PDB file of C-alpha atoms in Angstrom:
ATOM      1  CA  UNK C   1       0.000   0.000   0.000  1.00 70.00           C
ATOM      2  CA  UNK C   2       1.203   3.258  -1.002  1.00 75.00           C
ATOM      3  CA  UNK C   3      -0.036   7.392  -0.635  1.00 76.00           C
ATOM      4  CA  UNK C   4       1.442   9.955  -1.791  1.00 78.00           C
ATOM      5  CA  UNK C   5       2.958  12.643   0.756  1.00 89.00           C
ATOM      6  CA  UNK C   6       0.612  15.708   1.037  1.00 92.00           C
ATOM      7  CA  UNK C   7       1.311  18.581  -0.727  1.00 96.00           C
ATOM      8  CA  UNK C   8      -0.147  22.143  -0.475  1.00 97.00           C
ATOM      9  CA  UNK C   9      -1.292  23.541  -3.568  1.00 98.00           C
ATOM     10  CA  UNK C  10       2.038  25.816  -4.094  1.00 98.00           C
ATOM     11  CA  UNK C  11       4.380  22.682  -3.859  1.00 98.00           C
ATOM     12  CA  UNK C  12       1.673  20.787  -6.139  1.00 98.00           C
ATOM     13  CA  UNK C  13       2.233  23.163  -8.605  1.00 98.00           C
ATOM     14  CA  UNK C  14       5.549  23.784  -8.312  1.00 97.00           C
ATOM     15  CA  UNK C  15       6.159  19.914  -9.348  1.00 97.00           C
ATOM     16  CA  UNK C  16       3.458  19.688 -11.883  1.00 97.00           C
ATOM     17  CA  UNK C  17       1.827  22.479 -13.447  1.00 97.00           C
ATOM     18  CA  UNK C  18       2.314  23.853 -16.479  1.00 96.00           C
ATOM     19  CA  UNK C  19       1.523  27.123 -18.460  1.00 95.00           C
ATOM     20  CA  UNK C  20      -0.378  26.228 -22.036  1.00 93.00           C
ATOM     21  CA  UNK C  21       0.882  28.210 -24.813  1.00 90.00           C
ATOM     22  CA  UNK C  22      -2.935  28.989 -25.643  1.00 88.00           C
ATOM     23  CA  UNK C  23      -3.982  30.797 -22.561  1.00 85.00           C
ATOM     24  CA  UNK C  24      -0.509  31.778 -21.505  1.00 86.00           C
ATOM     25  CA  UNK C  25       2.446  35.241 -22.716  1.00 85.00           C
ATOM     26  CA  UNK C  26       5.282  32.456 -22.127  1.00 87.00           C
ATOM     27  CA  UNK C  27       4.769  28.756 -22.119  1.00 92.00           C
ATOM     28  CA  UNK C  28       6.700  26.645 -19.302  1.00 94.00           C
ATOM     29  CA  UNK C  29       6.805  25.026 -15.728  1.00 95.00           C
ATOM     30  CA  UNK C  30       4.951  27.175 -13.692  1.00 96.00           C
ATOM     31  CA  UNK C  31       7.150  29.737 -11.265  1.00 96.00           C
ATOM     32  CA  UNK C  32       4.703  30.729  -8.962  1.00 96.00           C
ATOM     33  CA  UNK C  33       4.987  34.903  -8.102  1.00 94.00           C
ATOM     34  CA  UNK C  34       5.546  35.484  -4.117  1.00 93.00           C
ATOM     35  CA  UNK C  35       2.195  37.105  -3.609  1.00 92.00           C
ATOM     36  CA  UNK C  36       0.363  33.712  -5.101  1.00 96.00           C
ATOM     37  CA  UNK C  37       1.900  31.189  -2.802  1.00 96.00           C
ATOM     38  CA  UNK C  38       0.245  32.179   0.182  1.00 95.00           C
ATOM     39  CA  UNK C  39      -3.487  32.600  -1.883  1.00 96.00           C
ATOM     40  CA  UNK C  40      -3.134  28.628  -3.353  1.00 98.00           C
ATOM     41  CA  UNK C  41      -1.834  27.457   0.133  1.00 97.00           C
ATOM     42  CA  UNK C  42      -5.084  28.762   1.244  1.00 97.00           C
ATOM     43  CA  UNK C  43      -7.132  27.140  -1.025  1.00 98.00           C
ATOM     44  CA  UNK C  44      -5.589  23.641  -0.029  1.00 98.00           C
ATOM     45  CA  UNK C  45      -5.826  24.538   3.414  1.00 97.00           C
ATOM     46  CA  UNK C  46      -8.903  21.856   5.002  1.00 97.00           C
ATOM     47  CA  UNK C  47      -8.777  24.359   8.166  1.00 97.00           C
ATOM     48  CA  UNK C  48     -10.342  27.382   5.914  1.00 97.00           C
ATOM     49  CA  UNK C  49     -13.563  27.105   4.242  1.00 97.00           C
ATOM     50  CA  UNK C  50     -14.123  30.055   2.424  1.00 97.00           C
ATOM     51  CA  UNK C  51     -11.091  31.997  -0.062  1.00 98.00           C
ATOM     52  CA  UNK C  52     -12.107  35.307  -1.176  1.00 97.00           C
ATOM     53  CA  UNK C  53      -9.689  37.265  -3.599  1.00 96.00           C
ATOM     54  CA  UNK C  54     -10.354  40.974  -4.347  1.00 94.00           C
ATOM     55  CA  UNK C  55      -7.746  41.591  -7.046  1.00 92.00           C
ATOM     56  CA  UNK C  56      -6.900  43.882  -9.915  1.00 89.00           C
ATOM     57  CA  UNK C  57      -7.069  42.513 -13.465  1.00 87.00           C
ATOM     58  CA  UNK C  58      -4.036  39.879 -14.614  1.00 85.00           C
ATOM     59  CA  UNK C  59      -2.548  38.605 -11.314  1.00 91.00           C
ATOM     60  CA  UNK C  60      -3.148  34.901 -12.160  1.00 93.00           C
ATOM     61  CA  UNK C  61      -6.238  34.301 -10.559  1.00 94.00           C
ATOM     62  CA  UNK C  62      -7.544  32.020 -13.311  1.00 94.00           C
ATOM     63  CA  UNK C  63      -4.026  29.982 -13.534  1.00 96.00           C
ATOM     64  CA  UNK C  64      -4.658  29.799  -9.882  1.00 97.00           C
ATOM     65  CA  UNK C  65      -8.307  28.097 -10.269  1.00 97.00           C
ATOM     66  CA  UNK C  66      -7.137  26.173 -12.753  1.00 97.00           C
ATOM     67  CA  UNK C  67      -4.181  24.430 -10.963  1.00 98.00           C
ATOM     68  CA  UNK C  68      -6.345  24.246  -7.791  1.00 98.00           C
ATOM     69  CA  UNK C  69      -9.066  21.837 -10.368  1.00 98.00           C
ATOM     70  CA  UNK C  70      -5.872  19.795 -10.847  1.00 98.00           C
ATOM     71  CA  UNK C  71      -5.183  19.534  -7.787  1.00 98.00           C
ATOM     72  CA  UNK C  72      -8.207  18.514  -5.912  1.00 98.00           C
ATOM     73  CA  UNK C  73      -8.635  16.131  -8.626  1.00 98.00           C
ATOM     74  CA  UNK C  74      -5.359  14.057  -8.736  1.00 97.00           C
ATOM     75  CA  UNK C  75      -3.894  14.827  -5.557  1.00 96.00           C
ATOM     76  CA  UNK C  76      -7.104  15.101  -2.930  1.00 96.00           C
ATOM     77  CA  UNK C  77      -9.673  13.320  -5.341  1.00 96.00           C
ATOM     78  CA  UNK C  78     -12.267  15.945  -4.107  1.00 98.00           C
ATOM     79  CA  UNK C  79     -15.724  16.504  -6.523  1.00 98.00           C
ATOM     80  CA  UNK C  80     -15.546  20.489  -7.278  1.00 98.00           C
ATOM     81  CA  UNK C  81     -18.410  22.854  -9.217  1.00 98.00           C
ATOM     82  CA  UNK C  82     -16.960  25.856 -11.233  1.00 98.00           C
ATOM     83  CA  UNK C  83     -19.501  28.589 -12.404  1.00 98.00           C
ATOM     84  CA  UNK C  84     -18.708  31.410 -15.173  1.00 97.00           C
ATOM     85  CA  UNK C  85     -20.906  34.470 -15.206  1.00 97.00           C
ATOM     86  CA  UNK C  86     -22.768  33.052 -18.165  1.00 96.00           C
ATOM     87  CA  UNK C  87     -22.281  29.826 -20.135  1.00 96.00           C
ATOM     88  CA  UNK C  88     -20.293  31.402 -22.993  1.00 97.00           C
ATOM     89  CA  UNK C  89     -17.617  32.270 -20.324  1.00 97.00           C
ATOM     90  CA  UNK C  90     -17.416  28.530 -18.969  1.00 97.00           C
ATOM     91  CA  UNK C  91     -17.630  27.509 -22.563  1.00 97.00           C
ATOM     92  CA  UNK C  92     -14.459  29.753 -23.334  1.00 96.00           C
ATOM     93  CA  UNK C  93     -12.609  29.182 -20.219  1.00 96.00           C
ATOM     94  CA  UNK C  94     -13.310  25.330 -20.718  1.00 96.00           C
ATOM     95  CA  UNK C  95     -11.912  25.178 -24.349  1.00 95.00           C
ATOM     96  CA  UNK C  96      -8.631  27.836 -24.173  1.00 95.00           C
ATOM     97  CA  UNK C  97      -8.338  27.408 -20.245  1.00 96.00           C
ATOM     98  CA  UNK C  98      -8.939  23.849 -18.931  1.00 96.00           C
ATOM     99  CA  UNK C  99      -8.779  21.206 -21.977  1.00 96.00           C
ATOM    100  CA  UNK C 100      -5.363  22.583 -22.488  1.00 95.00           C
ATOM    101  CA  UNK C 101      -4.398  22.380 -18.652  1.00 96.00           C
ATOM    102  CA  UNK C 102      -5.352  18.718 -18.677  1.00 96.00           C
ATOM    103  CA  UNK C 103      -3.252  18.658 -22.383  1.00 95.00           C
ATOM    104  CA  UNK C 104      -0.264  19.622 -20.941  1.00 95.00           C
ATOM    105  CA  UNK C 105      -0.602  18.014 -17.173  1.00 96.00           C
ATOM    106  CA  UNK C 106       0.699  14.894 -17.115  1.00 95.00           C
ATOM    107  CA  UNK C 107      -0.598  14.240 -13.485  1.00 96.00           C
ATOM    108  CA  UNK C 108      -3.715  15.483 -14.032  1.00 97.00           C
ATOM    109  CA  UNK C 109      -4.423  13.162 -17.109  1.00 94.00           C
ATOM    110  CA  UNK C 110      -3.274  10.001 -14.960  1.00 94.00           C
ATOM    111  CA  UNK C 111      -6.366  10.339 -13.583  1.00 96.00           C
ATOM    112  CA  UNK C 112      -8.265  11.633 -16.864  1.00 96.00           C
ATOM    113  CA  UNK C 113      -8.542   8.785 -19.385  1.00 92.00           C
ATOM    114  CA  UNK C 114     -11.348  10.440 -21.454  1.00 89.00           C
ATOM    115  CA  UNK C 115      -8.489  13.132 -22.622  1.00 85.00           C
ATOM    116  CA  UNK C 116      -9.195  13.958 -26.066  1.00 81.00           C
ATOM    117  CA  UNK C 117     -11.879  11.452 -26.556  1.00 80.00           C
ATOM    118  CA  UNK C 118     -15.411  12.003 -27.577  1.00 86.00           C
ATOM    119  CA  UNK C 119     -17.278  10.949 -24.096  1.00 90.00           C
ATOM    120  CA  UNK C 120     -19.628  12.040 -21.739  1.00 93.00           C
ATOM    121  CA  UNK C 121     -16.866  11.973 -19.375  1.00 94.00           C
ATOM    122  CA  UNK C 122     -15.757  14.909 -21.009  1.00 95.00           C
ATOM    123  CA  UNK C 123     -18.228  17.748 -21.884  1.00 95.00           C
ATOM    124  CA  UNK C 124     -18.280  21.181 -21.748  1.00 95.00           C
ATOM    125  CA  UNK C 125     -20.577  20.971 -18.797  1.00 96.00           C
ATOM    126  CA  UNK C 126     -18.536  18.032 -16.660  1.00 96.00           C
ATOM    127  CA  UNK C 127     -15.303  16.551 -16.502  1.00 97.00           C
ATOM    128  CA  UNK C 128     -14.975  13.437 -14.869  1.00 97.00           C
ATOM    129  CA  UNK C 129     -11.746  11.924 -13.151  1.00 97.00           C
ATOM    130  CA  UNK C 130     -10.628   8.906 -11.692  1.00 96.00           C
ATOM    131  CA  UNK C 131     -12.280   9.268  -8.236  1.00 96.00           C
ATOM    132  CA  UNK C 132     -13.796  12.709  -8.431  1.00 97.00           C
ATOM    133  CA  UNK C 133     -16.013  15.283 -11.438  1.00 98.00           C
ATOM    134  CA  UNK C 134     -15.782  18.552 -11.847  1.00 98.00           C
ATOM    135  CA  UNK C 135     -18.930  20.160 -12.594  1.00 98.00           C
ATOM    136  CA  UNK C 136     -18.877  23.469 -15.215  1.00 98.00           C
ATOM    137  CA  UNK C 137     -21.570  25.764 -15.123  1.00 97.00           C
ATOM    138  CA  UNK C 138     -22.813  29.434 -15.842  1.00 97.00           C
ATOM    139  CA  UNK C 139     -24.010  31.158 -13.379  1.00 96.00           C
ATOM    140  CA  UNK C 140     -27.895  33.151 -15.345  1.00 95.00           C
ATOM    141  CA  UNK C 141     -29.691  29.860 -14.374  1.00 97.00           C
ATOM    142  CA  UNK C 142     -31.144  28.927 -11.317  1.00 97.00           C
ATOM    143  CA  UNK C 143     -31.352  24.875 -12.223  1.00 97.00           C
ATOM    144  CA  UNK C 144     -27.295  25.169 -12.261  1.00 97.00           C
ATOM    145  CA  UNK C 145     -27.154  25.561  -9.047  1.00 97.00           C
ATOM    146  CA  UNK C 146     -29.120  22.443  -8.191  1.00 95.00           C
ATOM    147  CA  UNK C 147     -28.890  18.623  -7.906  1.00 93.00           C
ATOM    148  CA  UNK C 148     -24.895  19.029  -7.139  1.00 96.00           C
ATOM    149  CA  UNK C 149     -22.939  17.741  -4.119  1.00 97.00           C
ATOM    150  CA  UNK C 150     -19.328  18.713  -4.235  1.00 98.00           C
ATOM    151  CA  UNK C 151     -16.085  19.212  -2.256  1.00 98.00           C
ATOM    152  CA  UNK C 152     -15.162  22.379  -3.559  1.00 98.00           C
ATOM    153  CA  UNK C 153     -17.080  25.271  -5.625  1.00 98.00           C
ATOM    154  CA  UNK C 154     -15.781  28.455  -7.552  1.00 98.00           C
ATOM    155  CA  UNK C 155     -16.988  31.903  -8.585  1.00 97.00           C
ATOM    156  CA  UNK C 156     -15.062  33.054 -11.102  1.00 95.00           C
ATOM    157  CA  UNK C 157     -15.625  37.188 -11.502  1.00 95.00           C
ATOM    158  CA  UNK C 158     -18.345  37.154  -8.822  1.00 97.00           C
ATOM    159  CA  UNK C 159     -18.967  41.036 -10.035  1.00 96.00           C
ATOM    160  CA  UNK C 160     -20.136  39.287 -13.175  1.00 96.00           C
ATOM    161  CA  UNK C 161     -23.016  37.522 -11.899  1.00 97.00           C
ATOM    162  CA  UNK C 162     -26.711  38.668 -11.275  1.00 96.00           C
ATOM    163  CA  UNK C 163     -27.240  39.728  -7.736  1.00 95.00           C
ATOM    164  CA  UNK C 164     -30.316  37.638  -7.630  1.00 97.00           C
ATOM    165  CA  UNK C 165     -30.418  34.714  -9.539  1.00 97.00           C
ATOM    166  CA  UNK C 166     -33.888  34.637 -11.065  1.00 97.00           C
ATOM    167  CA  UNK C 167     -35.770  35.243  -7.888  1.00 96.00           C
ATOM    168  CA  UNK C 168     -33.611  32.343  -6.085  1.00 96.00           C
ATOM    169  CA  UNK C 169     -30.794  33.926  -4.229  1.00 96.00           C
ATOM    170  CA  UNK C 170     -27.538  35.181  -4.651  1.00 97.00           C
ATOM    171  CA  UNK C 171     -24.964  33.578  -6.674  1.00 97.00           C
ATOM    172  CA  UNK C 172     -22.693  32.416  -3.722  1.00 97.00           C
ATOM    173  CA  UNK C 173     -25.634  31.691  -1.559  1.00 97.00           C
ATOM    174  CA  UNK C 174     -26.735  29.216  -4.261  1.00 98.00           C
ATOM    175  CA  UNK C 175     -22.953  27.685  -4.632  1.00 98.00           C
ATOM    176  CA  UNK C 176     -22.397  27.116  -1.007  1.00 97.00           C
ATOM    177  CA  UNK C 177     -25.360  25.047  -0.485  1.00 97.00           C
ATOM    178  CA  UNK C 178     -23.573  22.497  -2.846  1.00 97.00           C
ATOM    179  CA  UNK C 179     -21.218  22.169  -0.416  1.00 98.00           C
ATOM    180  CA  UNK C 180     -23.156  21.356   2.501  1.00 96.00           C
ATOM    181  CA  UNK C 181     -21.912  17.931   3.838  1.00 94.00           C
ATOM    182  CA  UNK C 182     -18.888  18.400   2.736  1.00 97.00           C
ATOM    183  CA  UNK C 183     -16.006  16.085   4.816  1.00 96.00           C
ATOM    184  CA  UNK C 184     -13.582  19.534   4.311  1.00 97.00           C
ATOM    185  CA  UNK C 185     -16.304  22.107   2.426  1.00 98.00           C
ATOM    186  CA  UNK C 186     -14.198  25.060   0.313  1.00 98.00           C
ATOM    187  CA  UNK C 187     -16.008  27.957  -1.092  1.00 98.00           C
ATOM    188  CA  UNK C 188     -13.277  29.835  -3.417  1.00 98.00           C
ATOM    189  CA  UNK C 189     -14.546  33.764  -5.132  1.00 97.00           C
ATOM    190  CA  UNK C 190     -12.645  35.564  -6.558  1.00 96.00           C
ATOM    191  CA  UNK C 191     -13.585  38.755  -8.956  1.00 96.00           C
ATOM    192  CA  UNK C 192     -12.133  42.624 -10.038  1.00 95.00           C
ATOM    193  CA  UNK C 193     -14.606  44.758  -8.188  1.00 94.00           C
ATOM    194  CA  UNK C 194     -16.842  47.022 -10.109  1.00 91.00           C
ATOM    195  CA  UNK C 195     -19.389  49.593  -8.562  1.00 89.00           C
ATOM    196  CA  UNK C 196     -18.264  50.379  -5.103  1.00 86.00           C
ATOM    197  CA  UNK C 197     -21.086  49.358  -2.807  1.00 85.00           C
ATOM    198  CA  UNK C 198     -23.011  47.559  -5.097  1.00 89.00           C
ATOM    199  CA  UNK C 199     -19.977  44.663  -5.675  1.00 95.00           C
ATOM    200  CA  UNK C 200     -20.552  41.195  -4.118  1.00 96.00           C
ATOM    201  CA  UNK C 201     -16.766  40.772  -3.955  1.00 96.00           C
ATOM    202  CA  UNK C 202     -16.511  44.179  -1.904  1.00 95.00           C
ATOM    203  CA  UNK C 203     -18.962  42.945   0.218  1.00 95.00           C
ATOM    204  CA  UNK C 204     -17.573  39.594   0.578  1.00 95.00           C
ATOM    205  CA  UNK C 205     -14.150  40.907   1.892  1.00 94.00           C
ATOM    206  CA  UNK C 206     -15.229  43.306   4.193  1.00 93.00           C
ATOM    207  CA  UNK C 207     -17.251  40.425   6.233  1.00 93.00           C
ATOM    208  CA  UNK C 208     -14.495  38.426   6.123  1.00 94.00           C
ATOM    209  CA  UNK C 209     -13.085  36.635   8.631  1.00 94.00           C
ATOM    210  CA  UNK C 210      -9.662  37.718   8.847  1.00 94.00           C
ATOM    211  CA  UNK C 211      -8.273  40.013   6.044  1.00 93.00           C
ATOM    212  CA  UNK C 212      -5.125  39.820   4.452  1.00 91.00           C
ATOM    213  CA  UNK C 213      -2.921  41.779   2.257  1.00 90.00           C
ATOM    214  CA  UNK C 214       0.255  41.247   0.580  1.00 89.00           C
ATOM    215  CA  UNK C 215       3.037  43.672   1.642  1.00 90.00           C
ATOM    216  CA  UNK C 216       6.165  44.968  -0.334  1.00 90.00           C
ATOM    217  CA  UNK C 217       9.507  46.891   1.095  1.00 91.00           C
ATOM    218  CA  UNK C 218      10.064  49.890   0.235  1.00 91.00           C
ATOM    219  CA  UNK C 219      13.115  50.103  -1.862  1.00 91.00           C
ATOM    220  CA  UNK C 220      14.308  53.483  -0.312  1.00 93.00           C
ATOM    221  CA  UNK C 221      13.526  52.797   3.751  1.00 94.00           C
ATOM    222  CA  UNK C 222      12.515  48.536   4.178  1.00 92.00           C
ATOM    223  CA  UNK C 223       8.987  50.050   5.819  1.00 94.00           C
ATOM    224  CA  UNK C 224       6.650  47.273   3.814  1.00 92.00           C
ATOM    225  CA  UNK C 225       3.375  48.760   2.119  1.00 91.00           C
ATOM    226  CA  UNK C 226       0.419  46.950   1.094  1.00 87.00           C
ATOM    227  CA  UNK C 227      -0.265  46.527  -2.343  1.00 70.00           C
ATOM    228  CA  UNK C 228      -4.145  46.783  -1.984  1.00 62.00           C
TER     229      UNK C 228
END
């Protein structure tokens, strides 16, 4: 009998993913920036249940999501629900985003045999892996919020999303009930903010538990700064 040591997300990645020349300025082994290695050890974290990431635009937010799918699905084997603003965006992100992912991650397609086959195993709407699925949806209709029970569930640009999803609920009050069970539950949002006091990710962070920002020295003094 044999299991793999744990890893946290960054050291995942750090051994096994990989930037697609599709979706990606320079193709290679990913080199994870300092500010992004405390944000994925988060996300693997079992202790914290819900991630939410106020950011500007290009940080690597989505390369972050997308090694995080990787990861709960070859190294934690953990069912996980993504939702897109509206389905063009998941179909999009799915085709230039996360078929190439699983193209050029060798660990992830270990546990991926339908990899470039025709199969319901591997749809637009679901991918399914060798002990877990991942479940893409937009986020318009209410009935794609339902009938799922998973480990882990994303907002991707929460700003995006109707406030009120036809007469249902929020967005991330729909997406957290999938979780609900859950051995280790993880709710992960992350979006640029758009009208101040009328943005779900604004709103999000300041009821957040604990807040944290990533700090820089000053080149001049060594007194560190926030970014945000």
């Amino acid at each position: 009998l044999d299991r793999p040591e744990p890893l946290r997300l960054s050291e995942w990645a750090a051994q096994h993913f990989y930037l697609s020349s599709e979706s990606s300025y320079v193709e290679g082994k990913w080199e994870a920036y300092p500010y992004q290695i405390g944000l994925m050890d988060c996300i693997s974290n079992d202790d914290i249940r819900e991630v939410t990431l106020i950011k500007s635009a290009r940080v690597g937010y989505t390369k972050i999501i997308l090694a995080s799918m990787g990861y709960f699905a070859e190294h934690k084997r953990r069912n996980q629900s993504m939702w897109q603003p509206v389905d063009d965006d998941r179909d999009d992100f799915v085709k230039t985003e996360l078929d190439t992912m699983i193209r050029d991650v060798k660990a992830v397609q270990r546990v991926f045999p339908w990899y470039n086959a025709r199969s319901k195993n591997n749809t637009l709407q679901q991918k399914k892996f060798i002990g877990s699925i991942l479940h893409l949806r937009g986020g318009k209709a209410a009935k794609n919020y339902r009938r799922l029970s998973v480990d882990v569930a994303y907002l991707d640009e929460l700003d995006g999303f109707d406030t009120d999803v036809e007469g249902e609920g929020d967005p991330v009050s729909l997406a957290a009930k999938r979780i609900e069970g859950a051995s280790f539950p993880k709710l992960v949002c992350g979006s640029t903010p758009k009208l101040a006091d009328l943005s779900m990710i604004e709103s999000r962070t300041k009821s957040a538990d604990l807040l944290l920002r990533y700090h820089i020295p000053c080149p001049h003094c060594g007194h560190r700064q926030a970014l945000y």
